[in-house]
XYZ file of C-alpha atoms in Angstrom:
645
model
C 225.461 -52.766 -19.142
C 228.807 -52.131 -17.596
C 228.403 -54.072 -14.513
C 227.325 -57.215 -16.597
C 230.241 -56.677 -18.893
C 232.378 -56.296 -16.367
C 231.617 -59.359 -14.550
C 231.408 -57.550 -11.046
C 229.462 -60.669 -9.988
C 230.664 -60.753 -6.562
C 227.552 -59.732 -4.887
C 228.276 -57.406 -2.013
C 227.372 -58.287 1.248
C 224.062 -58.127 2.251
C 223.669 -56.062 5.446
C 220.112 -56.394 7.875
C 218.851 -52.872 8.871
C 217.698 -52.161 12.393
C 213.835 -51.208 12.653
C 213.446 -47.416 11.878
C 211.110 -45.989 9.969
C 210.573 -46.694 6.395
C 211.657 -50.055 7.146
C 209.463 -51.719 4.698
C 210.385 -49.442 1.631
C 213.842 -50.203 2.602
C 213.377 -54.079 2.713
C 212.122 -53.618 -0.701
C 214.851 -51.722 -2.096
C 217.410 -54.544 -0.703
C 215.553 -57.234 -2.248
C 215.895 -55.531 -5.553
C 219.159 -54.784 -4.668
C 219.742 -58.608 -4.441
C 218.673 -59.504 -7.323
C 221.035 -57.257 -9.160
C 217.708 -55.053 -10.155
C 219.972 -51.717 -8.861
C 218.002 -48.831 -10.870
C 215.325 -49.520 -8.968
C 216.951 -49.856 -5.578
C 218.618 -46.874 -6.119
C 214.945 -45.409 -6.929
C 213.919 -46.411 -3.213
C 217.155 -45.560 -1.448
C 217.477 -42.333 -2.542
C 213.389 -41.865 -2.094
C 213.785 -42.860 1.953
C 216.999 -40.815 1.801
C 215.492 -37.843 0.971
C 213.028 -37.855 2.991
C 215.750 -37.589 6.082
C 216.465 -41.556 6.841
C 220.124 -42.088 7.331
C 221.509 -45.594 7.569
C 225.263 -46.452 7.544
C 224.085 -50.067 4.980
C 221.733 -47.812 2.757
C 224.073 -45.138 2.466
C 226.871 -48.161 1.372
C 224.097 -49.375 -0.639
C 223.197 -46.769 -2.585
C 226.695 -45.824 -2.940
C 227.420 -49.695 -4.439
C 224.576 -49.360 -6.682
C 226.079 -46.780 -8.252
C 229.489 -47.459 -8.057
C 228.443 -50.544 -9.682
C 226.479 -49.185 -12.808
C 229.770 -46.581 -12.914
C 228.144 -43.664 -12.027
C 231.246 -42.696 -10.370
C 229.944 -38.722 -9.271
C 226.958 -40.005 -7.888
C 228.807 -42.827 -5.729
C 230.867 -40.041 -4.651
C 228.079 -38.461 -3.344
C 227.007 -41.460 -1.329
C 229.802 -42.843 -0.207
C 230.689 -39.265 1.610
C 227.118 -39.467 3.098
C 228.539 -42.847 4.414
C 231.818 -41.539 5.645
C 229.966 -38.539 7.218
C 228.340 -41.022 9.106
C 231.424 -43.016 10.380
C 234.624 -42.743 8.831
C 235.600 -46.197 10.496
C 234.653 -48.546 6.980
C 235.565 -52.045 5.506
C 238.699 -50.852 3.887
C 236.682 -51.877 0.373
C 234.986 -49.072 1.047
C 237.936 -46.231 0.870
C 239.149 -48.127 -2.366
C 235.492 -46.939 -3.943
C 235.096 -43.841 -2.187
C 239.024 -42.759 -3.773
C 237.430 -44.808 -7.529
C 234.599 -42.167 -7.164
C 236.356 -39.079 -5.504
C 239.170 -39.203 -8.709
C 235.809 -38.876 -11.067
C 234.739 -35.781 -9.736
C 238.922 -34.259 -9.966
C 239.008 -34.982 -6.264
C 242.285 -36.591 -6.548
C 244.139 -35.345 -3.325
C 241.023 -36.540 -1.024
C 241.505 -39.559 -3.241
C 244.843 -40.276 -2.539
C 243.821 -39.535 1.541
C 241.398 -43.038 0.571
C 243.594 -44.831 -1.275
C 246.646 -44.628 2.158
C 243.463 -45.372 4.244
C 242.934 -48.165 2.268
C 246.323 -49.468 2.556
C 246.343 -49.097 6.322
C 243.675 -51.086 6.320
C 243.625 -53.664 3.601
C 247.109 -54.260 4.882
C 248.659 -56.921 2.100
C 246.293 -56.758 -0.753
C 248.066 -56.005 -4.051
C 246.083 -52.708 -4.865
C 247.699 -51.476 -1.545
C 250.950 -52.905 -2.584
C 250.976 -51.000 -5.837
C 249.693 -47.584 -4.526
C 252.683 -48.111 -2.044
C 254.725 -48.873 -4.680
C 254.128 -46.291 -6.596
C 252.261 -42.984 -4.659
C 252.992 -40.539 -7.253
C 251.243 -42.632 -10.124
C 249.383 -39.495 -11.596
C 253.129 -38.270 -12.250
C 254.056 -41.345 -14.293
C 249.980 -41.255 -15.945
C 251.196 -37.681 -16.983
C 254.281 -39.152 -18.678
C 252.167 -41.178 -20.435
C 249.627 -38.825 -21.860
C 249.246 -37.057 -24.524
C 249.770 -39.749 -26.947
C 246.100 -40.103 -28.661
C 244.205 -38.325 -30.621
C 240.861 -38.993 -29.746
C 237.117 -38.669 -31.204
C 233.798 -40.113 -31.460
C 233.643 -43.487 -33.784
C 230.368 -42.056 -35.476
C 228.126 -45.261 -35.015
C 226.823 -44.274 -31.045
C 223.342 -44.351 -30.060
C 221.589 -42.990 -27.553
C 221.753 -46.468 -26.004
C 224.885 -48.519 -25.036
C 227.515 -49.020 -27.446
C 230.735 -50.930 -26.149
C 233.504 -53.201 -27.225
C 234.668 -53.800 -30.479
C 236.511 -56.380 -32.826
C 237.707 -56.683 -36.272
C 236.960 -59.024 -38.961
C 237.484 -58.932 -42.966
C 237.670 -54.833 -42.397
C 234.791 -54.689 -40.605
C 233.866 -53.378 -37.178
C 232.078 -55.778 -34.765
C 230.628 -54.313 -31.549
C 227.961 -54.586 -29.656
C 225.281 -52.494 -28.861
C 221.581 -52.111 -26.771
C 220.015 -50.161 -29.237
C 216.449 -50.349 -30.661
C 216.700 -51.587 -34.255
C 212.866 -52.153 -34.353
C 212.239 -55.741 -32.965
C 208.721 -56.023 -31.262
C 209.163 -56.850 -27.423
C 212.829 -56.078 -26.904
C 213.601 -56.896 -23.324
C 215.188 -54.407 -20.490
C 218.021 -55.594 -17.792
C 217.036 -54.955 -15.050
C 220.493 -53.697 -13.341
C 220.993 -51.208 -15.656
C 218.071 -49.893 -17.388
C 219.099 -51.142 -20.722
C 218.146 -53.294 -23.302
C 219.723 -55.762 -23.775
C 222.706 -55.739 -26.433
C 223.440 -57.681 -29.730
C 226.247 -57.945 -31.814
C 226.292 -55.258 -34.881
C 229.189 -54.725 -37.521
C 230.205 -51.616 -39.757
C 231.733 -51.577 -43.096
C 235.483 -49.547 -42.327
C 236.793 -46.747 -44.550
C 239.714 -44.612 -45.313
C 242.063 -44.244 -42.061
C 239.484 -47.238 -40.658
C 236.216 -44.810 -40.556
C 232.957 -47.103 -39.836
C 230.492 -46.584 -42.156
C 226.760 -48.401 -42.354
C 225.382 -50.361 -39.270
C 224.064 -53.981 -40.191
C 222.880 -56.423 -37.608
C 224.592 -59.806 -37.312
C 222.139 -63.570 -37.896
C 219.894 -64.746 -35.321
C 221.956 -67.625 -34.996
C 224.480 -65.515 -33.311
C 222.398 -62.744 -31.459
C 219.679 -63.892 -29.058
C 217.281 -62.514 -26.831
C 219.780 -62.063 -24.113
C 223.474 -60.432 -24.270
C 226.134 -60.748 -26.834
C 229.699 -59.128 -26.878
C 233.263 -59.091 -27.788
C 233.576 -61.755 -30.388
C 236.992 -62.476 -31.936
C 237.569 -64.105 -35.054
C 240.875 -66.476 -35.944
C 243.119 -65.636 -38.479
C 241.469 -67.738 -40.810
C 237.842 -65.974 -40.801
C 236.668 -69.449 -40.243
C 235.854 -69.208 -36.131
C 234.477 -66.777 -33.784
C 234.286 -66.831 -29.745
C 232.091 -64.580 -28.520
C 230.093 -63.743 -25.351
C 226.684 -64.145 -24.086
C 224.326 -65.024 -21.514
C 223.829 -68.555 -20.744
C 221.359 -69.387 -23.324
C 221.501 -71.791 -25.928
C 219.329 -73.627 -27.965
C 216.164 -71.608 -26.991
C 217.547 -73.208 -22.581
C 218.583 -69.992 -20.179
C 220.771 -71.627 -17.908
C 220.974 -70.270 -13.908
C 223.241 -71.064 -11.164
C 221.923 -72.087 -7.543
C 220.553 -68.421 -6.706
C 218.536 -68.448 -10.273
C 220.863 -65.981 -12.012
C 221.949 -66.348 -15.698
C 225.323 -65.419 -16.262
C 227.432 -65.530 -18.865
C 229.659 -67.937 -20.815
C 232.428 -67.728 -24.211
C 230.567 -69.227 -27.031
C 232.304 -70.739 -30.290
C 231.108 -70.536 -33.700
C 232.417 -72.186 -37.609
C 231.944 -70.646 -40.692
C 230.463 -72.925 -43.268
C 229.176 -72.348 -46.778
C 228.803 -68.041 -45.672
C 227.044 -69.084 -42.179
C 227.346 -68.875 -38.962
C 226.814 -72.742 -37.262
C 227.951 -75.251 -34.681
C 227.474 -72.480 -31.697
C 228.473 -74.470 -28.333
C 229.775 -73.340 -25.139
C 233.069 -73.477 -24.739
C 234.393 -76.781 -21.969
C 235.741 -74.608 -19.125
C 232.348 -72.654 -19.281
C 229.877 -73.181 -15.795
C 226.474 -72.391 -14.680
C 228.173 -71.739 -11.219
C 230.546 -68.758 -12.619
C 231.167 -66.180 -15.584
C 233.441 -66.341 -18.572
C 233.985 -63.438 -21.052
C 235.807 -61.295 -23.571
C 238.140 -64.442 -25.218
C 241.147 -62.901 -26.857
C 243.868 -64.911 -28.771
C 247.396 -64.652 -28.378
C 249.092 -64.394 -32.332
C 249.599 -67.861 -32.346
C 246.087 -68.711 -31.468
C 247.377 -71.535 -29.190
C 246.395 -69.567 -26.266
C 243.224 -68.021 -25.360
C 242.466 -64.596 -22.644
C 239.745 -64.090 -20.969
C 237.770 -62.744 -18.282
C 236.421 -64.986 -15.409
C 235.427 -64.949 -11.665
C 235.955 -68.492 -11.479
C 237.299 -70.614 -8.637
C 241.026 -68.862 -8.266
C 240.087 -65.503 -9.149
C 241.568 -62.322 -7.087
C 239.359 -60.069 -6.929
C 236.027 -59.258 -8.675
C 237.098 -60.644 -12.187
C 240.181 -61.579 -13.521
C 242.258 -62.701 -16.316
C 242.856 -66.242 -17.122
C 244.826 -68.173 -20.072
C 243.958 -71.583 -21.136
C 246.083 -73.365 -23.947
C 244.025 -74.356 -27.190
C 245.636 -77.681 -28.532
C 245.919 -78.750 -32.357
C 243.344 -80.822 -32.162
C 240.778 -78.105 -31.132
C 240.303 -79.495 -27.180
C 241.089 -76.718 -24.564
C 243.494 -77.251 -21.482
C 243.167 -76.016 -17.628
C 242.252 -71.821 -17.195
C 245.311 -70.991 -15.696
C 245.061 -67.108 -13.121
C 246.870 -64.625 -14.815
C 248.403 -64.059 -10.933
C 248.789 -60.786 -8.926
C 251.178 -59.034 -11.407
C 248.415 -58.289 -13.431
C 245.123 -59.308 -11.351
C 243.881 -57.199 -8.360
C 241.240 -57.537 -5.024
C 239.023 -55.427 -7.804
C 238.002 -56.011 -11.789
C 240.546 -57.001 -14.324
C 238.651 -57.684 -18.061
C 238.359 -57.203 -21.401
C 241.618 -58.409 -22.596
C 243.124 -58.202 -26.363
C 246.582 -59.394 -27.131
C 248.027 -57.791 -30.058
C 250.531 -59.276 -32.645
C 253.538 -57.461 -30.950
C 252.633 -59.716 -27.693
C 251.094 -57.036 -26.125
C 248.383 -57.708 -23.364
C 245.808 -54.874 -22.866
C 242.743 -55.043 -20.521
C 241.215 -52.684 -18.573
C 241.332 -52.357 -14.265
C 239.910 -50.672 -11.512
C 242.364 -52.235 -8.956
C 245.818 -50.515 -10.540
C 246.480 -47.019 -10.357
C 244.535 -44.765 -12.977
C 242.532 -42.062 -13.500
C 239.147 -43.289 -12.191
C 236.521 -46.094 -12.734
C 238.293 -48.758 -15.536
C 241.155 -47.108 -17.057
C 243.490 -49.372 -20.002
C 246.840 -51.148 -19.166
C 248.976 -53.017 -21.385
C 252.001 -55.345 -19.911
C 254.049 -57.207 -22.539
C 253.835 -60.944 -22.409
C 257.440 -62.077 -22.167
C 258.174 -65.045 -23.997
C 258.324 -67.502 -20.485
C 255.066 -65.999 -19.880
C 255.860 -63.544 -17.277
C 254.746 -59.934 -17.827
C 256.686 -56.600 -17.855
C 255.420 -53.871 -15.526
C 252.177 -52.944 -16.137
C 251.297 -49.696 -17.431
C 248.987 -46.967 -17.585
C 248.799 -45.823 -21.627
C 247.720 -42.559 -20.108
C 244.912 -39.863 -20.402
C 242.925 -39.576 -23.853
C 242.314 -42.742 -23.742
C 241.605 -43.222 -20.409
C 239.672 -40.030 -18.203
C 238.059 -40.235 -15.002
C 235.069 -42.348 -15.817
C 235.242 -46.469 -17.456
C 237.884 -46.427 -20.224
C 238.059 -50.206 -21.195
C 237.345 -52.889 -24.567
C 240.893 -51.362 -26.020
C 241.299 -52.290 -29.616
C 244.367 -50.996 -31.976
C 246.005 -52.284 -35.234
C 249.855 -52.060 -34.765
C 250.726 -51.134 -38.236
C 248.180 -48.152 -38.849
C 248.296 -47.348 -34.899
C 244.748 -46.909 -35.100
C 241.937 -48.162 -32.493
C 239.029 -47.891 -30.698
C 238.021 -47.718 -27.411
C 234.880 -47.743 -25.298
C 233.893 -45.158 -22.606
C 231.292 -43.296 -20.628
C 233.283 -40.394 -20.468
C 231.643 -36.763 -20.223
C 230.438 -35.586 -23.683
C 229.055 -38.692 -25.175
C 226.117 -39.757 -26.834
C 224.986 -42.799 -24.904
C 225.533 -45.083 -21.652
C 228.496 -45.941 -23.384
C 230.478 -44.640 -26.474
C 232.689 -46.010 -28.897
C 235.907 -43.688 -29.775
C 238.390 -44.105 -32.737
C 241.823 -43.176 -32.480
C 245.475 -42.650 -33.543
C 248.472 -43.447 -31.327
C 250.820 -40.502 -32.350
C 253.462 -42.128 -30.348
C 254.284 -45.532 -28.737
C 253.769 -45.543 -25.071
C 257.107 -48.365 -25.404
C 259.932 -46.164 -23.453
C 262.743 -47.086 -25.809
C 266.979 -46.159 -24.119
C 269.661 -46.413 -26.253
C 272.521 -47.471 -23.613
C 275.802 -46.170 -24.656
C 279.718 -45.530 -23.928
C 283.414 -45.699 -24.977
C 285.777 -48.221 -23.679
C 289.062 -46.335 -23.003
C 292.662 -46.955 -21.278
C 292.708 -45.742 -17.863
C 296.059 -44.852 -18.050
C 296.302 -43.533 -21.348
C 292.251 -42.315 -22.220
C 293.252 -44.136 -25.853
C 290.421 -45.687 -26.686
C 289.729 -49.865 -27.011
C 288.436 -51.518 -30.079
C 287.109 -55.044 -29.799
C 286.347 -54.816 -26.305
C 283.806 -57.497 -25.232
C 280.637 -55.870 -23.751
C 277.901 -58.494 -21.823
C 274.119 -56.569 -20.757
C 273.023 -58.627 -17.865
C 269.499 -57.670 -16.406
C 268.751 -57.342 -12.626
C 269.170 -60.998 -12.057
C 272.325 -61.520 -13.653
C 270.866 -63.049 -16.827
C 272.460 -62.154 -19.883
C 270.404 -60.026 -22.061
C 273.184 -59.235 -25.107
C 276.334 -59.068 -25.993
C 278.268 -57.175 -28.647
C 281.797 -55.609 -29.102
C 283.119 -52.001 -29.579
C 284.081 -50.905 -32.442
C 287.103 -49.399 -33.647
C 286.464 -46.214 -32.182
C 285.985 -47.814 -28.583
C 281.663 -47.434 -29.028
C 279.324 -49.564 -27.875
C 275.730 -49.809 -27.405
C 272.620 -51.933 -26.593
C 268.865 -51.051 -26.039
C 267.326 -51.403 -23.239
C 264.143 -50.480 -21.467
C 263.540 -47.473 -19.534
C 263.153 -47.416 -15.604
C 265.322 -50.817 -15.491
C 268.267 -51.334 -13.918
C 271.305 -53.331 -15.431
C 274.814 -54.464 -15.235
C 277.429 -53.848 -18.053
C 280.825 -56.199 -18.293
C 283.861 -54.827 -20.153
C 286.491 -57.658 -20.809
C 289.102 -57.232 -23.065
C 292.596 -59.273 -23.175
C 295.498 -57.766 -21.237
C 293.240 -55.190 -19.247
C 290.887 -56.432 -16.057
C 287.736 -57.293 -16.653
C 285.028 -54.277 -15.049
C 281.891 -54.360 -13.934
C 279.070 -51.380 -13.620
C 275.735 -51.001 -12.071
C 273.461 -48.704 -13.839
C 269.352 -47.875 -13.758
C 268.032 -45.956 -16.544
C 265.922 -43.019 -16.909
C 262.127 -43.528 -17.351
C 262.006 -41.091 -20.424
C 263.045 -41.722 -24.043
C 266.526 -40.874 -24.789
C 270.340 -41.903 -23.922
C 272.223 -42.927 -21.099
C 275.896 -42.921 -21.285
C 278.198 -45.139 -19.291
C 281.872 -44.892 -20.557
C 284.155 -47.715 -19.195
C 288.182 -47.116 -18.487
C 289.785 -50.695 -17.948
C 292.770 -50.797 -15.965
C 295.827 -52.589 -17.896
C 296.433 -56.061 -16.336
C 299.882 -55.229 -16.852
C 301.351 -51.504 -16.886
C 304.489 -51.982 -19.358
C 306.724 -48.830 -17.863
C 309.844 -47.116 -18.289
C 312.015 -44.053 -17.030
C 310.510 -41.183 -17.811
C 306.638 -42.623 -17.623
C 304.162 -42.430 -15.248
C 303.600 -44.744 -12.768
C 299.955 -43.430 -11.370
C 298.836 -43.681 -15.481
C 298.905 -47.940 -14.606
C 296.696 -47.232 -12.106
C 294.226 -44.512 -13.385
C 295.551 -42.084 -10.571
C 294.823 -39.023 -11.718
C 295.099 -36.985 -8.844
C 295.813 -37.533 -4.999
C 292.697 -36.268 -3.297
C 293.063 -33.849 0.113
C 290.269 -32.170 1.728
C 289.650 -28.609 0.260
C 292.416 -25.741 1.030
C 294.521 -29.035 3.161
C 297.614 -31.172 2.771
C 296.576 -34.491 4.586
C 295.888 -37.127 2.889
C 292.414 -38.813 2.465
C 291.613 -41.873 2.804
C 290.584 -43.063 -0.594
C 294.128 -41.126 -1.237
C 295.723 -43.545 0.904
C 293.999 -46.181 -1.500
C 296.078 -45.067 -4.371
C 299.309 -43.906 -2.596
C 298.905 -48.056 -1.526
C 299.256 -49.308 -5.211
C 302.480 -46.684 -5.951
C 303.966 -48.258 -2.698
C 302.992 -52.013 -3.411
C 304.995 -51.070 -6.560
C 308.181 -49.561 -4.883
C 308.026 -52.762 -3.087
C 308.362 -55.153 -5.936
C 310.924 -53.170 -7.701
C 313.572 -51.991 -4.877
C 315.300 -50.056 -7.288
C 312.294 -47.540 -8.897
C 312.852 -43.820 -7.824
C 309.868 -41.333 -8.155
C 309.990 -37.892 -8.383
C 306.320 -37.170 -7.087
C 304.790 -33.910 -8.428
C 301.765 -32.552 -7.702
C 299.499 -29.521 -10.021
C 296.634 -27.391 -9.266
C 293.963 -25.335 -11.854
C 294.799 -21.938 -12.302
C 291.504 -20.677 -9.658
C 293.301 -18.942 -6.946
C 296.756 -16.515 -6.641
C 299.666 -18.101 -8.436
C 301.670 -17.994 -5.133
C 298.211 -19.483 -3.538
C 298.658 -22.380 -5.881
C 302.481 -22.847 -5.776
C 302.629 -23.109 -2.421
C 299.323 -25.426 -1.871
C 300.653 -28.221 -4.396
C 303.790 -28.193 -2.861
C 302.562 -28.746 0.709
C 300.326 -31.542 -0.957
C 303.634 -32.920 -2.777
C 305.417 -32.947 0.063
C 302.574 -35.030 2.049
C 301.934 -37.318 -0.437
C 306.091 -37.869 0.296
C 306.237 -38.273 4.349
C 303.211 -40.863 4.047
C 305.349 -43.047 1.530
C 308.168 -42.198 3.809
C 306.195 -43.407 6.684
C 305.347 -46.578 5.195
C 308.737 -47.909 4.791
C 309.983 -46.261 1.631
C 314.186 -45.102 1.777
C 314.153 -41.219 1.590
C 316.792 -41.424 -1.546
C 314.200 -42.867 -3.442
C 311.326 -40.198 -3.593
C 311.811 -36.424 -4.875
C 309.479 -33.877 -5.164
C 307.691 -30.479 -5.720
C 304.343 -28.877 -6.246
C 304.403 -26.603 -9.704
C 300.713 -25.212 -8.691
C 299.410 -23.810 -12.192
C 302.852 -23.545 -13.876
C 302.098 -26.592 -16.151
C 298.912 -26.633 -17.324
C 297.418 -29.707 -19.825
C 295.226 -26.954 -21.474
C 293.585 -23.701 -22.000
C 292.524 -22.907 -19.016
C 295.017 -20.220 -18.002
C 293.501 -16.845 -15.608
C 291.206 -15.315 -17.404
C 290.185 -18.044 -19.609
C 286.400 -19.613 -19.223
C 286.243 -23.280 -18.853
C 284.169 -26.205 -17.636
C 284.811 -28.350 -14.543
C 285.615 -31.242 -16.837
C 288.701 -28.775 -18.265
C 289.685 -27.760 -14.933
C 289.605 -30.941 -13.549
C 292.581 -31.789 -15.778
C 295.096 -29.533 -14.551
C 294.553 -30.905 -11.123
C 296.539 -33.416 -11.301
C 299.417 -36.051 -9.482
C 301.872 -37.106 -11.053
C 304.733 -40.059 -10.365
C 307.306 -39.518 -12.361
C 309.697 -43.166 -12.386
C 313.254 -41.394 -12.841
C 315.241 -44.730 -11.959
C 314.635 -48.167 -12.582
């Protein structure tokens, strides 16, 4: 069922196998093999296999057949029969050997594939994101831990997968026998073939009793994901390419599959027609409506597509006429399968992937749809939903946080499963950026202060002001990186850079704007205009630095302008070290701080000074007397006293 839901329709190459022996039974197999008919070339392969036949394109077959039907363990199995054989493969090959090896918990012989598979595959976008991101199990970790998680209580022994809701019902599908005469098998997988069932919901959205949609919708061939307008009045759902008692094939005599539309009418179900952008030469599926219905997601491998499938958008107009599929691109399509998309009223995309980094077979994404129609980075929502087999056909409501989700994870009762659950916590990362706008030379704080968020482009994002206690704040998204303006009349405008944490929280960046112009008198300090808090020399030394010599620049630009300023230059330590230690340290630093104004032009009359080492300290922090960095930060200080003007 899964590989026609999927649409994995790109039919792998065929390869010709020299003459050994069981050539014949081989021949067979491939032929099935072909024709999609994979349980039963997997019955042959493994048959000849066993019996000690060894074949670089069986072994690739047999691991395709079940790669393909998700049998991820087995695959595994396979594919390292293949890469026992030669470990020199189409680089497709390590992307489905890593898919399989991360079913089994193999995840660091995965990983070994997946940088294979880069080497190899060179620019394709699934290498580009596992090079973007190696340590993706570390941010899949983050992300976990968010569901809780159990079995939807409608599952069959049989297939049960996707699901949709519709006047507070539950509309899936399923392959289960509900006592027709001559129900009909698919051949790939084994299965029969699936209608479209609903189920009354209960308390905290429970299903309850399993009815059977009309004929007019289910046929003798597949039907899945429908979706319903807001309205009740249409429905677009999936099936093979059959209608009006005519199967439809393309030129190799396959049916696929095609988005159907349905209107309500007097209680029925009528008017079915395919949909204008559907083909006999290609696959459409899974249709999903943005909230404004004016846009419609789906799944195609139509002319333009990536990889396997993708996702594709195609404006619905108000008269009812569809425009041109447009190719979701590479942000969100991959070399590999990309399907069963649902948008959600918070303009949310989810859809499920094999081609971005996840657990294993199809785990769920969700991007948000900005509103130019870009996405945000895509995401993993993290384990309990998704495990190490297909996780895909994501369905929540965003007031309730409940869902459902599909799966052929260990433990359930069918081919495929269908799981309720409840989102205990938005996977959304939410930041509060923060800070206080302060004087630089006086640490008094700055009401009224404009503050401008610009994203990574320079676009503005918001603006606001600070309040009277010099506070501001915006929210932003974790793992992004912005810029922050202060502006504020009198002072100079500042700028910073800042990239904030991936987890939920805070992130403080306090701004100190430097006065455009320093008002000053005897008696003041001149280094406060500046924000010099302290001339820096190298530990236990008395020459200056050079972003020292930065500061001691502005005092002397200063001295310049105003030929008749005297300073009496005084420099302070913490109390760490002897008292004498400290005396006689701040006064060698005094006195160099001196010779290189001396040096640069300034008259000798004009510049006293001493060192006072911990005589004067701003605060507590005497011998003795525990204290933070921060605290003793504050005693080290220079000083430049203006005693003439």
């Amino acid at each position: 069922m899964k590989n026609y839901i999927f649409l994995c329709l790109s039919i792998v190459s065929v390869f010709l196998f020299n003459g050994y022996a069981q050539k014949t039974k081989v021949a067979i197999a491939d032929k099935k093999y072909e024709n999609y008919a994979f349980i039963d070339a997997i019955k042959t392969y493994e048959k000849v296999a066993k019996k000690g036949y060894k074949s670089e394109e069986m072994f690739q077959k047999l691991g395709n057949s079940y790669y393909f039907n998700s049998e991820l363990e087995k695959a595994a199995k396979w594919y390292g029969e293949l890469f026992a054989m030669n470990s020199d493969q189409e680089s497709e090959y390590y992307f489905r050997y890593s898919q399989s090896l991360k079913s089994i918990g193999e995840n660091e012989k995965a990983n070994e594939m997946l940088e294979k598979f880069r080497q190899k595959s060179g620019n394709e976008n699934r290498a580009k994101l596992f090079e973007k991101n190696k340590n993706y199990l570390n941010d899949i970790k983050a992300n976990s831990g968010r569901y809780e998680i159990e079995d939807a209580g409608i599952n069959s022994k049989y297939s049960d997968y996707g699901s949709s809701l519709y006047n507070n019902q539950l509309v899936f599908s399923s392959s289960r026998d509900t006592g027709s005469l001559g129900q009909r098998k698919h051949k790939w997988t084994g299965q029969y073939f699936s209608n479209l069932y609903y189920s009354e919901l209960g308390d905290e959205m429970t299903p309850g009793k399993i009815s059977k949609l009309p004929k007019v919708i289910n046929s003798k061939f597949h039907e899945a994901t429908p979706i319903y307008t807001k309205d009740g009045n249409t429905m677009y759902f999936t099936r093979n390419n059959f209608l009006d008692g005519k199967r439809g094939r393309n030129d190799n005599k396959v049916t696929l599959i095609k988005i159907y539309k349905a209107t309500l009418e007097n209680g029925q179900w009528t008017n079915i027609s395919a949909l204008p952008f559907d083909s006999n030469a290609y696959s459409t599926a899974h249709p999903a409506l943005s909230p404004d219905e004016k846009t419609m997601y789906f799944t195609s491998d139509m002319s333009g597509t990536i990889g396997q499938s993708d996702l594709f958008k195609v404006s619905i107009n108000e008269d009812g006429t569809f425009g041109t599929p447009e190719n979701l691109g590479n942000s969100i399509n991959t070399e590999a399968r990309e399907t069963f998309p649902i948008i959600t009223d918070e303009n949310e995309l989810y859809f499920a992937s094999d081609g971005h980094p996840g657990l294993g077979g199809l785990d769920v994404f969700v991007t948000k749809i900005n509103p130019d129609g870009t996405f945000e980075e895509v995401k993993n929502v993290g384990d309990g939903v998704n495990s190490p087999k297909d996780d895909f056909a994501y369905l929540i409501d965003t007031k309730s946080r409940r869902g459902f989700v599909t799966s052929n994870r260990e433990g359930g009762q069918g081919y495929d499963d269908i799981y309720k659950f409840l989102e205990l916590k938005k996977l959304t990362c939410e930041q509060e950026l923060y800070g206080t706008v302060t004087d630089i030379g006086t640490s008094e704080t700055i009401s009224d202060a404009k503050m401008i968020l610009f994203d990574k482009e320079f676009k503005i994002l918001n603006t606001t002001f600070s309040d009277q206690k010099g506070y501001y704040s915006f929210q932003v998204d974790c793992g992004k990186t912005y810029s922050v303006r202060a502006s504020k009349e009198n002072y100079n405008t500042k700028e910073q850079k800042i990239t904030i944490a991936k987890e939920n929280g805070k992130t403080k960046l306090p701004f100190a704007l430097e006065k455009a112009i320093c008002k000053v008198t005897v008696g003041d300090d001149l280094g406060k205009c500046f924000g010099i808090k302290m001339i820096y020399f190298d530990f236990d030394k008395s020459n200056i630095r050079i972003e020292a010599a930065l500061d001691l620049e502005k005092i002397l630009d200063v001295l310049n302008q105003y030929p008749n300023m005297k300073l009496d230059i005084r420099s302070h330590t913490d109390s760490r070290g002897t008292f004498k230690y400290n005396e006689g340290l701040s006064d060698r630093r005094a006195k160099s701080t001196i010779n290189w104004l001396l040096k640069n032009g300034v008259a000798k009359n004009r510049l006293t000074g001493k060192g006072y080492g911990e005589n004067i300290l701003v605060n507590k922090c005497s011998d003795g007397v525990e204290c933070t960095e921060e605290e003793h930060q504050l005693n080290r200080r220079s000083e430049f006293i203006i005693t003439a003007l």
